[in-house]
Amino acid sequence: AQSVSQHNHHVILSEAASLELGCNYSYGGTVNLFWYVQYPGQHLQLLLKYFSGDPLVKGIKGFEAVFIKSKFSFNLRKPSVQWSDTAEYFCAVNIPSGNTPLVFGKGTRLSVIA
Amino acid sequence: GAGVSQSPSNKVTEKGKDVELRCDPISGHTALYWYRQSLGQGLEFLIYFQGNSAPDKSGLPSDRFSAERTGGSVSTLTIQRTQQEDSAVYLCASSLGDRTGHEQFFGPGTRLTVL
């Protein structure tokens, strides 16, 4: 079975600081990888996804993630955060075989202060 | 177009009562998923539907939990004899379901509180 670890429970950054949120998964085979975001009071929405190809994935709102297969990692990055990026971020994986459910990490809460 | 909708948005019930949670997926989405989001546990998978059948029920935590989907559209999640540990936000997601890796679109969730 797959599992996902997100190393940081709560991250506090000042505006314009750079962001990197860690995500590691455990599964020996091919996986699809996702980052979802949940803004306060809103539902989960997709930031970006990786299925295959270029390991650097660009998402919405200036976010990107890099897949390092040898490290089983899919870290989320943003060069300069804004106050509006305050949210909870979830890394998720599923197996690309049929419509398998997502396995989520426990989430990282990001607080951006002015 | 309309997204995934869920009702009720909030449900408070007494321990031992049954509850029904409803999910309306995006029109045309054949795959439907139920997840549970609780403090300290993150998001846990409960059950998945492809059309009206449920190929994967592995996440249902006990036999008090059941779900059905009719007409390839609306799904209901039923929790019988609710317990306090059932308190959580229940999320529904849907996807096109016609090939692997399709994005899952999430609804706003139903917040269940069992007193």
XYZ file of C-alpha atoms in Angstrom:
229
model
C 0.000 0.000 0.000
C 1.124 3.529 -0.667
C 1.711 6.126 2.013
C 2.573 9.819 1.873
C 4.616 11.816 4.360
C 4.573 15.567 4.640
C 7.382 16.658 6.882
C 6.145 20.027 8.004
C 2.953 20.340 9.995
C 2.901 24.139 10.118
C 5.079 26.594 8.228
C 5.109 30.323 8.909
C 6.666 32.642 6.329
C 6.841 36.332 5.687
C 5.518 37.689 2.408
C 8.049 37.399 -0.448
C 9.875 34.525 1.233
C 10.512 31.386 -0.773
C 8.542 28.250 -0.025
C 9.404 24.596 -0.198
C 7.069 21.960 1.257
C 8.345 18.431 1.466
C 6.459 15.357 0.319
C 7.726 11.788 0.233
C 5.785 8.732 -0.783
C 6.369 5.058 -0.344
C 5.514 2.826 -3.263
C 7.892 0.901 -5.481
C 6.016 1.280 -8.738
C 4.793 4.076 -10.962
C 2.601 6.678 -9.334
C 0.656 9.795 -10.214
C 1.456 12.703 -7.910
C -0.693 15.652 -6.914
C -0.659 18.746 -4.748
C -4.023 20.039 -3.558
C -4.677 23.273 -1.668
C -7.478 24.115 0.748
C -7.913 27.832 1.374
C -9.720 28.816 4.583
C -13.410 28.017 4.264
C -13.038 26.600 0.775
C -12.928 23.122 -0.684
C -9.901 21.242 -1.930
C -8.627 22.286 -5.329
C -5.829 20.985 -7.498
C -2.601 22.986 -7.641
C -0.647 20.716 -9.941
C -0.171 17.104 -10.980
C 2.538 14.853 -12.359
C 1.858 11.775 -14.471
C 5.003 11.400 -16.568
C 7.557 13.373 -18.564
C 9.330 16.499 -17.372
C 9.849 16.105 -13.611
C 9.425 19.849 -13.098
C 5.726 20.580 -13.064
C 4.215 24.044 -13.238
C 0.906 24.667 -11.524
C -1.464 27.503 -10.870
C -0.653 30.668 -8.926
C 3.095 30.396 -9.486
C 3.519 27.035 -7.765
C 5.746 24.303 -9.104
C 6.840 20.882 -7.946
C 9.768 18.677 -8.767
C 9.587 14.897 -8.903
C 12.776 13.111 -7.854
C 12.163 9.432 -8.436
C 15.322 8.273 -6.661
C 14.215 10.077 -3.521
C 10.508 9.245 -3.827
C 9.887 12.953 -3.393
C 7.554 15.536 -4.904
C 8.313 18.820 -3.176
C 6.200 21.898 -3.738
C 7.908 25.235 -4.321
C 7.091 28.873 -4.848
C 9.776 31.548 -5.215
C 7.849 34.330 -3.457
C 4.775 33.708 -1.318
C 1.893 36.102 -0.832
C -0.490 36.556 2.070
C -3.194 34.944 -0.105
C -1.199 31.689 -0.166
C -2.195 31.080 3.446
C -3.870 27.672 3.258
C -3.428 23.985 3.933
C -1.491 22.023 1.341
C -1.922 18.314 0.723
C 0.313 16.001 -1.246
C -1.380 12.927 -2.725
C -0.563 9.914 -4.853
C -2.449 7.253 -6.709
C -1.555 4.335 -8.894
C -2.106 4.883 -12.618
C -4.190 1.744 -13.028
C -7.873 2.418 -13.328
C -9.412 5.138 -11.234
C -7.700 4.435 -7.967
C -8.367 6.589 -4.945
C -5.928 9.199 -3.756
C -3.707 8.578 -0.763
C -3.095 11.863 1.011
C -0.445 13.143 3.339
C -1.601 14.731 6.570
C -1.209 18.224 5.152
C 0.966 21.244 5.840
C -0.571 24.439 7.113
C 1.078 27.523 5.611
C 0.655 30.874 7.304
C 2.003 33.891 5.434
C 2.424 37.032 7.492
C 2.804 40.561 6.209
C -20.513 24.639 -14.890
C -21.623 23.321 -11.536
C -19.082 21.609 -9.361
C -19.518 18.756 -6.936
C -22.216 19.541 -4.407
C -22.832 17.949 -1.045
C -25.665 18.151 1.428
C -26.159 18.934 4.179
C -23.202 21.241 4.724
C -23.417 20.637 8.466
C -25.044 17.847 10.423
C -25.246 17.537 14.176
C -26.625 14.280 15.504
C -26.832 12.330 18.689
C -24.805 9.223 19.290
C -26.646 6.158 18.073
C -28.668 7.894 15.362
C -28.328 7.134 11.651
C -27.252 9.811 9.183
C -27.315 10.105 5.391
C -24.914 12.299 3.485
C -25.518 13.164 -0.137
C -23.160 13.876 -3.018
C -24.023 15.224 -6.473
C -21.019 14.758 -8.777
C -20.177 16.841 -11.800
C -22.426 15.873 -14.694
C -20.756 13.259 -16.873
C -18.259 12.135 -14.241
C -18.469 8.374 -13.927
C -16.082 7.952 -11.001
C -17.101 9.072 -7.526
C -15.093 8.916 -4.306
C -15.850 9.419 -0.630
C -13.136 10.583 1.773
C -13.136 11.576 5.406
C -11.111 14.464 6.824
C -10.597 14.475 10.560
C -8.234 16.254 12.905
C -4.966 14.444 13.226
C -5.884 11.844 10.596
C -5.737 13.893 7.429
C -7.802 12.681 4.488
C -8.779 9.026 4.461
C -10.311 7.172 1.545
C -13.635 5.480 2.269
C -15.163 4.097 -0.927
C -15.039 4.522 -4.686
C -17.718 4.069 -7.359
C -17.311 3.495 -11.063
C -20.802 3.992 -12.406
C -23.117 2.370 -9.882
C -20.725 -0.303 -8.730
C -18.179 -0.005 -5.955
C -14.971 -1.814 -6.924
C -13.182 -0.579 -3.817
C -14.821 -0.427 -0.397
C -11.597 -1.042 1.444
C -11.625 2.243 3.324
C -14.971 1.870 5.059
C -14.029 1.827 8.764
C -16.795 -0.500 9.938
C -19.976 -2.225 8.837
C -21.923 0.767 10.168
C -20.800 2.602 7.032
C -22.397 1.956 3.662
C -22.817 3.836 0.416
C -24.780 3.550 -2.749
C -24.952 5.284 -6.061
C -27.958 5.285 -8.330
C -28.281 6.199 -11.977
C -24.543 6.710 -12.199
C -24.988 10.057 -10.522
C -26.017 10.875 -6.949
C -24.422 8.967 -4.113
C -25.419 8.656 -0.492
C -23.155 7.677 2.363
C -25.025 6.227 5.321
C -23.622 5.896 8.801
C -25.709 3.782 11.158
C -25.616 4.039 14.944
C -23.218 6.981 14.830
C -20.389 7.185 17.316
C -18.432 10.226 18.478
C -15.377 9.068 16.552
C -17.411 9.430 13.356
C -17.250 13.217 13.759
C -15.347 14.545 10.752
C -15.760 16.325 7.444
C -16.958 13.912 4.777
C -15.733 14.838 1.319
C -16.970 13.655 -2.023
C -14.981 13.877 -5.241
C -15.696 12.960 -8.828
C -13.645 12.450 -11.954
C -14.242 11.648 -15.601
C -13.230 8.080 -14.948
C -12.452 7.180 -18.527
C -8.682 6.937 -18.182
C -6.102 6.868 -15.488
C -4.967 9.826 -13.520
C -7.894 12.132 -14.104
C -8.115 15.006 -11.676
C -10.559 14.470 -8.844
C -12.811 17.461 -8.195
C -13.860 17.867 -4.589
C -17.079 19.098 -3.072
C -17.282 21.421 -0.065
C -17.865 18.560 2.347
C -20.382 17.750 5.058
C -19.248 18.497 8.593
C -20.671 15.783 10.848
C -20.718 16.287 14.586
C -21.830 13.409 16.785
C -22.717 14.490 20.316
